[in-house]
XYZ file of C-alpha atoms in Angstrom:
602
model
C 68.924 86.806 89.214
C 70.558 83.307 88.982
C 72.537 84.352 92.013
C 68.995 85.218 93.989
C 67.383 82.056 92.762
C 70.153 79.612 93.636
C 69.928 80.597 97.178
C 66.239 79.655 97.392
C 64.989 77.036 99.895
C 62.398 74.239 99.046
C 59.490 76.704 100.452
C 60.512 79.493 98.271
C 60.331 77.106 95.233
C 57.051 75.860 96.609
C 55.480 79.286 96.825
C 56.851 79.582 93.347
C 54.968 76.475 92.186
C 51.760 78.006 93.506
C 51.839 81.085 91.592
C 53.040 79.388 88.771
C 49.969 77.021 88.891
C 47.839 80.223 89.324
C 49.190 81.314 85.926
C 48.806 78.164 84.419
C 45.119 77.964 85.608
C 44.436 81.644 84.292
C 46.053 81.057 81.021
C 43.750 77.638 80.520
C 40.704 79.662 81.182
C 41.208 82.280 79.065
C 41.960 80.038 76.269
C 38.815 78.261 77.138
C 36.537 81.716 76.807
C 38.822 83.678 74.743
C 35.770 83.660 71.902
C 33.565 85.512 74.509
C 35.888 88.483 75.581
C 36.616 90.938 73.172
C 40.250 91.777 73.711
C 43.095 91.442 71.484
C 45.097 88.305 72.062
C 48.318 89.662 72.992
C 46.639 91.830 75.710
C 44.667 88.891 76.594
C 47.121 86.434 77.259
C 50.166 89.078 77.796
C 48.596 90.841 80.938
C 48.553 87.460 83.067
C 52.587 87.292 82.564
C 53.154 90.831 83.788
C 50.603 90.413 86.775
C 52.682 87.376 87.397
C 56.243 88.879 86.725
C 55.604 92.242 88.165
C 55.176 90.951 91.885
C 58.133 88.263 91.449
C 60.633 90.951 90.534
C 59.233 93.198 93.272
C 59.810 90.280 95.853
C 63.608 89.869 94.669
C 64.319 93.290 94.714
C 62.426 95.221 96.914
C 61.095 92.979 99.431
C 59.179 95.066 101.658
C 56.879 96.295 98.988
C 56.197 92.977 97.725
C 52.514 92.016 99.832
C 51.111 95.418 98.799
C 52.276 95.175 95.168
C 50.544 91.573 95.254
C 47.298 92.654 96.531
C 46.821 95.859 94.161
C 48.338 94.067 90.858
C 46.912 90.252 92.080
C 44.227 91.049 93.691
C 42.924 93.969 91.158
C 43.553 91.571 88.006
C 41.255 88.956 89.827
C 38.676 91.238 90.192
C 38.734 92.374 86.792
C 39.016 89.023 85.558
C 35.690 87.772 88.251
C 33.637 90.704 86.326
C 34.916 89.551 82.840
C 34.412 85.846 83.817
C 32.025 85.037 86.652
C 33.435 81.395 86.672
C 37.012 82.715 87.750
C 35.831 83.990 90.956
C 37.877 81.203 92.838
C 41.480 82.500 91.095
C 42.168 84.523 93.966
C 42.650 81.959 96.422
C 45.742 80.942 95.316
C 47.137 84.574 95.641
C 45.455 85.008 98.950
C 47.495 81.595 100.199
C 50.908 83.450 99.037
C 49.835 86.664 100.875
C 49.057 84.871 104.000
C 52.921 82.847 103.717
C 54.491 86.255 103.388
C 52.476 88.091 105.832
C 55.422 87.980 108.569
C 55.270 89.619 111.908
C 52.739 92.212 112.024
C 51.954 92.950 108.509
C 49.068 90.376 108.536
C 47.013 92.970 110.492
C 46.558 95.320 107.490
C 47.134 92.448 104.529
C 44.459 90.174 106.063
C 41.966 92.780 106.356
C 42.493 93.556 102.606
C 42.620 89.827 101.571
C 39.677 88.560 103.484
C 37.400 91.635 103.751
C 38.099 94.307 100.963
C 38.771 92.140 98.004
C 36.098 89.440 98.599
C 33.426 92.485 98.864
C 34.524 94.007 95.692
C 34.503 90.559 93.947
C 30.872 90.284 95.280
C 29.838 93.485 93.824
C 31.244 93.204 90.402
C 29.961 89.583 90.223
C 26.324 90.704 91.632
C 26.330 88.101 94.547
C 24.460 88.277 97.713
C 25.899 89.446 100.909
C 25.270 86.492 102.428
C 26.994 84.503 99.372
C 30.019 86.905 99.584
C 30.097 86.344 103.616
C 29.814 82.608 103.630
C 31.570 81.944 100.544
C 34.308 84.584 99.352
C 34.995 85.759 102.810
C 35.312 82.117 104.405
C 37.246 80.439 101.557
C 39.781 83.314 101.068
C 40.026 83.627 104.846
C 41.322 79.746 104.609
C 43.503 80.014 102.060
C 45.133 83.269 103.758
C 45.110 81.349 106.908
C 46.666 78.400 105.582
C 49.449 80.229 103.932
C 50.013 82.112 107.366
C 50.132 78.517 109.304
C 52.705 77.311 106.705
C 54.964 80.420 107.202
C 55.149 79.711 110.965
C 56.089 76.496 110.152
C 58.898 77.554 107.826
C 59.826 79.904 110.350
C 60.323 77.208 113.251
C 62.190 74.899 110.660
C 64.780 78.146 109.673
C 65.043 78.590 113.526
C 65.998 75.144 114.135
C 68.312 74.863 111.093
C 69.986 77.934 112.357
C 70.017 76.655 116.058
C 71.463 73.183 114.475
C 74.099 75.560 112.749
C 74.981 77.903 115.455
C 75.263 74.678 117.895
C 77.791 72.967 115.314
C 79.737 76.834 115.670
C 79.617 76.548 119.378
C 81.079 73.003 119.390
C 83.625 73.591 117.098
C 84.399 76.879 118.780
C 84.629 75.393 122.195
C 86.890 72.527 120.751
C 89.251 75.057 119.471
C 89.135 77.316 122.242
C 89.961 74.132 124.558
C 93.023 73.132 121.973
C 94.220 76.978 121.803
C 94.373 77.176 125.604
C 96.167 74.152 125.985
C 98.702 75.357 123.709
C 99.101 78.696 125.247
C 99.226 77.032 128.874
C 101.730 74.951 127.924
C 103.765 77.612 126.072
C 103.580 80.118 129.300
C 104.325 77.140 131.653
C 107.479 75.923 129.510
C 108.519 79.644 129.185
C 107.925 80.126 133.147
C 110.048 77.194 133.613
C 112.786 78.078 131.836
C 112.787 81.975 132.876
C 112.552 80.931 136.851
C 113.417 77.574 137.915
C 115.973 77.266 134.938
C 117.584 80.858 136.373
C 117.417 79.597 139.714
C 119.522 76.605 138.862
C 121.701 78.783 136.845
C 122.360 81.332 139.498
C 122.999 78.575 142.072
C 125.533 77.033 139.671
C 127.322 80.230 139.212
C 127.634 81.004 142.750
C 128.816 77.774 143.356
C 131.597 78.037 141.259
C 132.652 81.550 142.132
C 133.232 80.328 145.464
C 134.826 76.882 144.588
C 138.308 78.016 143.687
C 138.659 80.017 147.139
C 137.853 76.850 149.489
C 140.792 75.254 150.824
C 139.059 72.536 152.634
C 139.031 69.457 150.524
C 136.389 67.958 152.089
C 134.276 70.850 151.851
C 135.001 70.959 147.802
C 134.193 67.552 147.547
C 130.745 68.268 149.118
C 130.357 71.019 146.702
C 131.177 69.101 143.874
C 128.548 66.821 144.425
C 125.799 69.885 144.886
C 127.220 71.036 141.734
C 127.059 67.932 139.797
C 123.298 67.619 141.239
C 122.404 71.267 140.145
C 123.811 70.472 136.529
C 121.715 67.182 136.122
C 118.544 68.763 137.592
C 119.094 71.645 135.226
C 119.436 69.030 131.985
C 116.115 67.434 133.496
C 114.567 70.637 133.676
C 115.564 71.352 129.850
C 114.097 68.303 128.731
C 111.132 68.961 130.579
C 110.630 72.069 128.926
C 111.147 70.837 125.516
C 108.405 68.436 126.047
C 106.163 70.710 127.117
C 106.864 73.219 124.358
C 103.519 72.689 121.850
C 104.409 70.766 119.007
C 101.477 72.043 117.100
C 103.136 75.415 116.960
C 105.950 73.945 114.843
C 103.369 74.521 111.922
C 103.962 77.547 110.236
C 101.189 79.838 110.515
C 99.569 79.133 107.006
C 99.770 75.432 107.587
C 97.555 76.043 111.066
C 95.283 78.314 109.618
C 94.628 75.822 106.787
C 94.096 73.068 109.448
C 91.703 75.464 111.525
C 89.590 76.252 108.462
C 89.021 72.720 107.028
C 87.870 71.717 110.898
C 85.523 74.799 110.631
C 84.286 74.072 107.288
C 83.751 70.067 108.104
C 81.649 71.291 111.404
C 79.479 73.717 109.889
C 79.092 73.245 106.185
C 80.174 76.747 105.758
C 82.300 77.675 102.589
C 85.285 79.829 103.781
C 87.892 80.656 101.025
C 91.660 80.919 102.165
C 94.121 83.324 100.410
C 97.519 84.180 100.958
C 99.646 87.057 99.842
C 103.667 87.630 99.703
C 105.987 85.505 101.396
C 105.620 83.700 104.971
C 108.557 84.906 107.229
C 109.280 83.575 110.946
C 106.715 84.514 113.452
C 106.786 83.803 117.396
C 104.298 81.473 118.937
C 102.632 84.520 120.827
C 101.974 85.970 117.062
C 100.811 82.544 116.044
C 98.320 82.031 118.587
C 97.225 85.677 118.513
C 96.402 85.416 114.803
C 94.718 82.107 115.334
C 92.267 83.351 118.012
C 91.286 86.156 115.573
C 90.694 83.951 112.844
C 88.738 81.634 115.144
C 86.598 84.616 116.975
C 85.555 86.182 113.445
C 84.661 83.136 112.126
C 82.328 82.209 114.752
C 80.695 86.012 114.818
C 80.393 85.543 111.204
C 78.092 82.764 111.498
C 76.485 83.587 114.959
C 75.916 87.086 114.445
C 75.818 87.591 110.469
C 74.545 84.364 109.694
C 77.035 84.495 106.789
C 77.096 81.232 104.249
C 80.530 82.553 102.410
C 83.196 83.725 104.593
C 86.852 84.759 102.811
C 90.207 84.707 104.925
C 93.217 86.708 103.958
C 96.461 86.704 105.053
C 99.160 89.544 104.099
C 102.839 89.171 104.820
C 104.046 92.636 104.387
C 107.454 93.903 105.123
C 106.438 96.168 107.703
C 103.246 93.979 109.164
C 101.253 90.970 109.292
C 97.825 91.769 108.304
C 94.691 89.661 108.729
C 91.660 90.280 106.849
C 88.268 88.348 107.307
C 85.076 89.256 105.070
C 81.815 87.491 105.003
C 78.454 87.890 103.446
C 76.418 87.862 106.647
C 73.391 90.407 107.224
C 73.286 92.597 110.514
C 70.229 93.840 111.705
C 70.192 97.590 110.562
C 69.290 98.897 113.869
C 71.965 96.882 115.488
C 75.338 98.785 115.956
C 78.574 96.733 115.959
C 80.021 96.631 119.654
C 83.211 94.858 120.903
C 81.702 91.970 122.910
C 83.504 89.995 124.851
C 85.324 87.932 121.817
C 86.093 91.188 119.649
C 87.594 92.725 122.769
C 89.682 89.671 123.694
C 90.819 89.829 120.076
C 91.606 93.870 120.361
C 93.541 93.434 123.794
C 95.759 90.355 122.217
C 96.516 92.699 119.541
C 97.305 95.875 121.260
C 99.699 93.539 123.411
C 101.875 93.071 120.067
C 101.182 96.883 119.018
C 98.511 95.529 116.877
C 95.174 96.826 115.858
C 91.854 95.738 115.347
C 89.480 97.604 113.009
C 85.990 96.816 111.586
C 84.213 97.983 108.460
C 80.692 97.352 107.183
C 79.129 97.962 103.554
C 75.738 99.489 104.158
C 75.638 96.797 107.309
C 75.351 94.438 104.634
C 78.895 93.088 104.740
C 81.468 92.894 107.644
C 85.311 92.913 107.227
C 87.668 92.766 110.315
C 90.990 93.607 109.967
C 93.530 92.820 112.130
C 97.304 94.231 112.080
C 100.346 93.271 113.610
C 103.720 95.229 113.109
C 106.560 92.497 112.022
C 108.955 93.783 114.872
C 105.811 93.722 117.442
C 107.144 90.922 119.499
C 110.851 91.856 119.697
C 113.661 93.375 117.535
C 114.263 90.366 115.271
C 117.831 91.563 114.864
C 120.294 88.703 115.745
C 123.068 89.765 118.452
C 125.836 87.947 117.795
C 127.579 87.259 121.465
C 130.811 85.801 123.009
C 130.758 84.516 126.472
C 134.168 84.771 128.716
C 134.450 83.473 131.730
C 137.506 81.309 133.586
C 134.825 78.800 135.011
C 133.114 76.168 132.744
C 130.717 75.791 134.908
C 129.365 79.430 135.077
C 130.156 79.688 131.048
C 127.459 76.684 130.730
C 125.118 78.370 132.930
C 125.447 81.533 130.871
C 125.038 79.667 127.645
C 121.788 77.656 129.037
C 120.591 81.118 130.245
C 121.101 82.799 126.665
C 120.872 80.273 123.999
C 117.321 79.577 123.859
C 116.688 83.171 122.700
C 116.350 83.111 118.914
C 117.542 87.032 119.379
C 120.868 85.864 120.415
C 123.765 83.806 118.775
C 126.359 82.426 120.602
C 129.447 82.834 118.341
C 131.946 81.782 120.802
C 132.849 80.858 124.452
C 136.508 81.689 125.767
C 138.010 80.892 129.299
C 140.368 83.383 129.502
C 141.013 87.363 127.939
C 143.699 86.276 125.506
C 141.063 83.220 123.981
C 138.634 86.204 123.938
C 140.894 88.292 121.670
C 141.627 85.620 119.402
C 137.772 84.905 118.935
C 136.679 88.720 118.292
C 139.287 89.057 115.768
C 138.060 85.747 114.032
C 134.145 86.185 114.686
C 133.455 89.779 114.821
C 131.053 89.699 117.762
C 128.331 92.645 118.514
C 128.814 92.064 122.387
C 131.118 90.443 124.596
C 130.101 89.146 128.094
C 132.962 89.215 130.303
C 133.610 87.992 133.621
C 135.880 90.842 135.313
C 137.864 88.319 137.559
C 140.412 86.180 135.692
C 143.876 85.300 135.997
C 146.629 86.539 133.684
C 144.409 89.021 132.092
C 141.644 90.087 133.670
C 137.919 91.441 132.280
C 138.970 94.958 132.185
C 142.099 94.808 130.465
C 140.909 92.091 127.653
C 138.200 94.721 127.368
C 140.663 97.475 126.792
C 142.622 95.414 124.019
C 139.316 94.297 122.434
C 138.209 97.855 122.047
C 141.961 98.802 121.004
C 141.558 96.491 117.983
C 137.654 97.106 117.262
C 136.085 100.238 118.892
C 132.473 98.766 117.692
C 132.580 95.751 119.567
C 130.170 96.288 122.993
C 131.922 95.001 126.058
C 129.882 94.181 129.198
C 131.324 93.440 132.218
C 129.762 90.932 134.269
C 130.590 90.324 138.030
C 129.185 88.313 140.717
C 129.264 90.639 143.452
C 128.375 94.409 143.889
C 131.746 96.395 143.506
C 131.482 100.131 142.963
C 135.114 100.703 142.708
C 135.418 97.949 140.008
C 131.904 99.313 138.294
C 133.633 102.941 137.905
C 136.748 101.616 136.580
C 135.322 99.381 134.050
C 133.026 102.145 133.233
C 136.088 104.828 132.892
C 138.038 102.590 130.612
C 135.280 101.968 127.879
C 132.855 99.390 129.459
C 129.406 99.295 127.852
C 127.934 97.723 130.822
C 128.288 96.567 134.425
C 125.787 93.445 135.312
C 125.368 91.258 137.996
C 125.333 87.400 136.821
C 121.942 86.805 138.623
C 120.652 89.390 136.431
C 117.089 87.973 135.286
C 117.238 86.543 131.469
C 114.569 89.070 129.889
C 115.981 91.536 131.618
C 119.418 90.422 130.083
C 118.002 90.595 126.584
C 116.725 94.038 126.761
C 119.784 95.457 128.076
C 121.868 93.846 125.592
C 119.431 95.079 122.991
C 119.722 98.795 124.577
C 123.742 98.346 124.672
C 123.689 97.409 121.081
C 121.806 100.787 120.108
C 124.805 102.574 122.256
C 123.282 102.818 125.720
C 125.406 101.817 128.617
C 123.685 99.854 131.455
C 124.580 99.701 135.206
C 123.329 97.330 137.297
C 120.356 98.972 139.005
C 121.160 98.329 142.731
C 124.400 100.353 142.522
C 123.849 102.856 139.690
C 123.297 105.809 141.892
C 126.058 104.856 144.053
C 128.321 104.684 140.906
C 126.831 107.764 139.435
C 127.848 109.649 142.584
C 131.406 108.265 142.441
C 132.060 109.263 138.613
C 130.519 112.700 139.684
C 132.960 113.017 142.948
C 135.506 112.316 140.169
C 134.377 114.585 137.546
C 134.519 111.964 135.000
C 133.292 113.099 131.494
C 131.929 110.743 128.971
C 133.963 111.246 125.949
C 132.575 108.236 124.245
C 129.223 110.039 123.193
C 129.450 113.030 121.037
C 126.030 114.105 120.567
C 126.350 116.739 123.015
C 128.400 118.734 125.404
C 126.981 116.233 128.347
C 127.443 113.236 126.950
C 123.777 112.441 127.092
C 122.312 109.510 124.766
C 119.397 109.813 122.702
C 117.272 107.813 124.887
C 118.032 110.311 127.923
C 117.069 113.217 126.133
C 113.892 110.949 125.177
C 113.528 110.340 128.856
C 114.178 114.119 129.654
C 111.679 115.458 127.152
C 109.119 113.165 128.899
C 110.282 114.307 132.440
C 109.634 117.997 131.033
C 105.836 117.068 130.155
C 105.174 116.025 133.375
C 105.064 112.416 133.273
C 106.065 109.847 135.939
C 108.506 107.301 135.809
C 105.959 104.499 135.417
C 104.307 106.030 132.972
C 107.362 107.157 130.433
C 108.511 102.962 131.067
C 105.183 102.076 129.841
C 105.165 104.416 126.780
C 108.979 103.349 126.055
C 108.308 99.389 126.771
C 110.802 99.342 129.691
C 110.535 98.571 133.534
C 110.400 101.440 135.737
C 113.646 100.640 137.015
C 115.469 100.527 133.848
C 113.922 104.359 133.690
C 115.292 105.423 136.698
C 118.512 104.170 136.335
C 118.612 106.511 132.593
C 117.265 109.301 135.001
C 119.867 109.052 137.507
C 123.016 108.448 135.056
C 121.752 111.713 133.345
C 121.482 113.303 136.495
C 125.159 112.673 137.040
C 126.089 113.571 133.480
C 124.371 117.109 133.553
C 125.644 117.700 137.266
C 122.402 118.225 138.865
C 120.419 116.212 141.848
C 116.880 116.167 140.919
C 114.273 116.328 137.839
C 113.362 120.052 138.252
C 117.177 121.271 137.849
C 117.644 118.965 135.014
C 114.588 120.027 133.233
C 115.866 123.806 133.696
C 119.364 122.990 132.479
C 118.173 121.073 129.875
C 115.894 124.020 128.565
C 118.381 126.516 128.994
C 120.912 124.741 127.072
C 118.443 124.067 124.190
C 118.901 120.095 124.537
C 115.055 120.018 124.747
C 112.076 122.509 123.881
C 108.930 123.185 125.408
């Protein structure tokens, strides 16, 4: 009961005071005339308390039956009281005021008829009043009391709507401010990433290209001009990197918990809504995309709770589980029972953001009286969080610097060593035990392929990727025959390079897609057998088996790429290499052969 009463507004207390004054006046009247009435004292004075309490309790727990209860119990008691004590005929006036106040919407049609017409006529009859007095005195006075109560209810409704409008305006102002702030953060983050991945990559490719032709120039004058261009490119790359670091939103350097606390504090300050924040588990490192997504979801959930549910209390919980990050927002708002929860623009945006990170949005209600929004994001949603240790090998310092610039900003990569020759690479591998070696193919004394053979002889677990400035089919075939795990051009896009290194680390072999088909044809003509794979007689990798399985289901390359989160070109590379291993020329032959050999099932 206390939890209900503490939520009362000033007008609830005023109506309670009116009913209390009515009870007090009845008790005073009964005390004055109790000698006239031949009833036991406990009945005489106990009945008014029952009449006062029953409608009050009905109002708190079964509100829709309150008016009918008030008319029957209080109205009936006033009729009995008027019959016993004719001087108490005006005791129904406070009750008429209360009934008028609570006659919302179209309830006033029947409640007004009973209050203004039926009960006055009955009181007039039991007190033997003339019809004229009944109409002029009872009906008019009770009607005025009912009308004042109804008018007061309209004023209170306008007041409540004004409060709601002001509250929602404050919520919207806070929402707009947060949207502007987060949009700015997202745009700066996107712009810095695009600058790094496009302009930075272009500079790096230009530097690599100029370095690769520098040693072949014989004209000293041209070499000096090329040196000037190289220095300009290096300086421009450094300036671009400084600009990227300046553009990166510093606010995102805060932990997710710190940022959520800031957001909630500003929300409570702007809206006067109570928000309780709890955190479970140890916070781990999250990408800016995940942080922004969670913050957006919290912001949208808080705004919806106030605007649509009119909540006064909200609970926000963050769970840092080992498998997923989970956000749970609960509120005590009450939705209209006939109104279904629909995914509007805000909730749809939340769902799209979560799905982009392989996450999920779910909404639960408890008899439409409480709303719980749950957002989940798998812990490995952004990328594989495993750090890949890499060694860079190239005899040209400019290219090494460009490769280092390209890779060092990616948190999944750790540059554990840099070498300018194959011999230095051998020593580094023994000391650092890298996962992958990115090695230039053309180096003096010991070229990349020779160094790769020496590295794999000492440690066959190290993956070696051969890098070349130009397309060379024979060179690629030789590298793959001797155990290379990949053959790429130095101009490969940074994002594709990261994805490629991850596949190579899992055991796949990747070839630059522009020459892949030619390399496979050359391998086929030379009758090459891939002995590095022992999963089946044809040397198919698990990824190739997976792709042929989807092809057998009738899926296109584009659909398979979307399912496996790969590019369409990468899937085509896998398919081409798979056809070469199987000795077939198209997908139908490949599917037929895999079914026949039992590599896949229908």
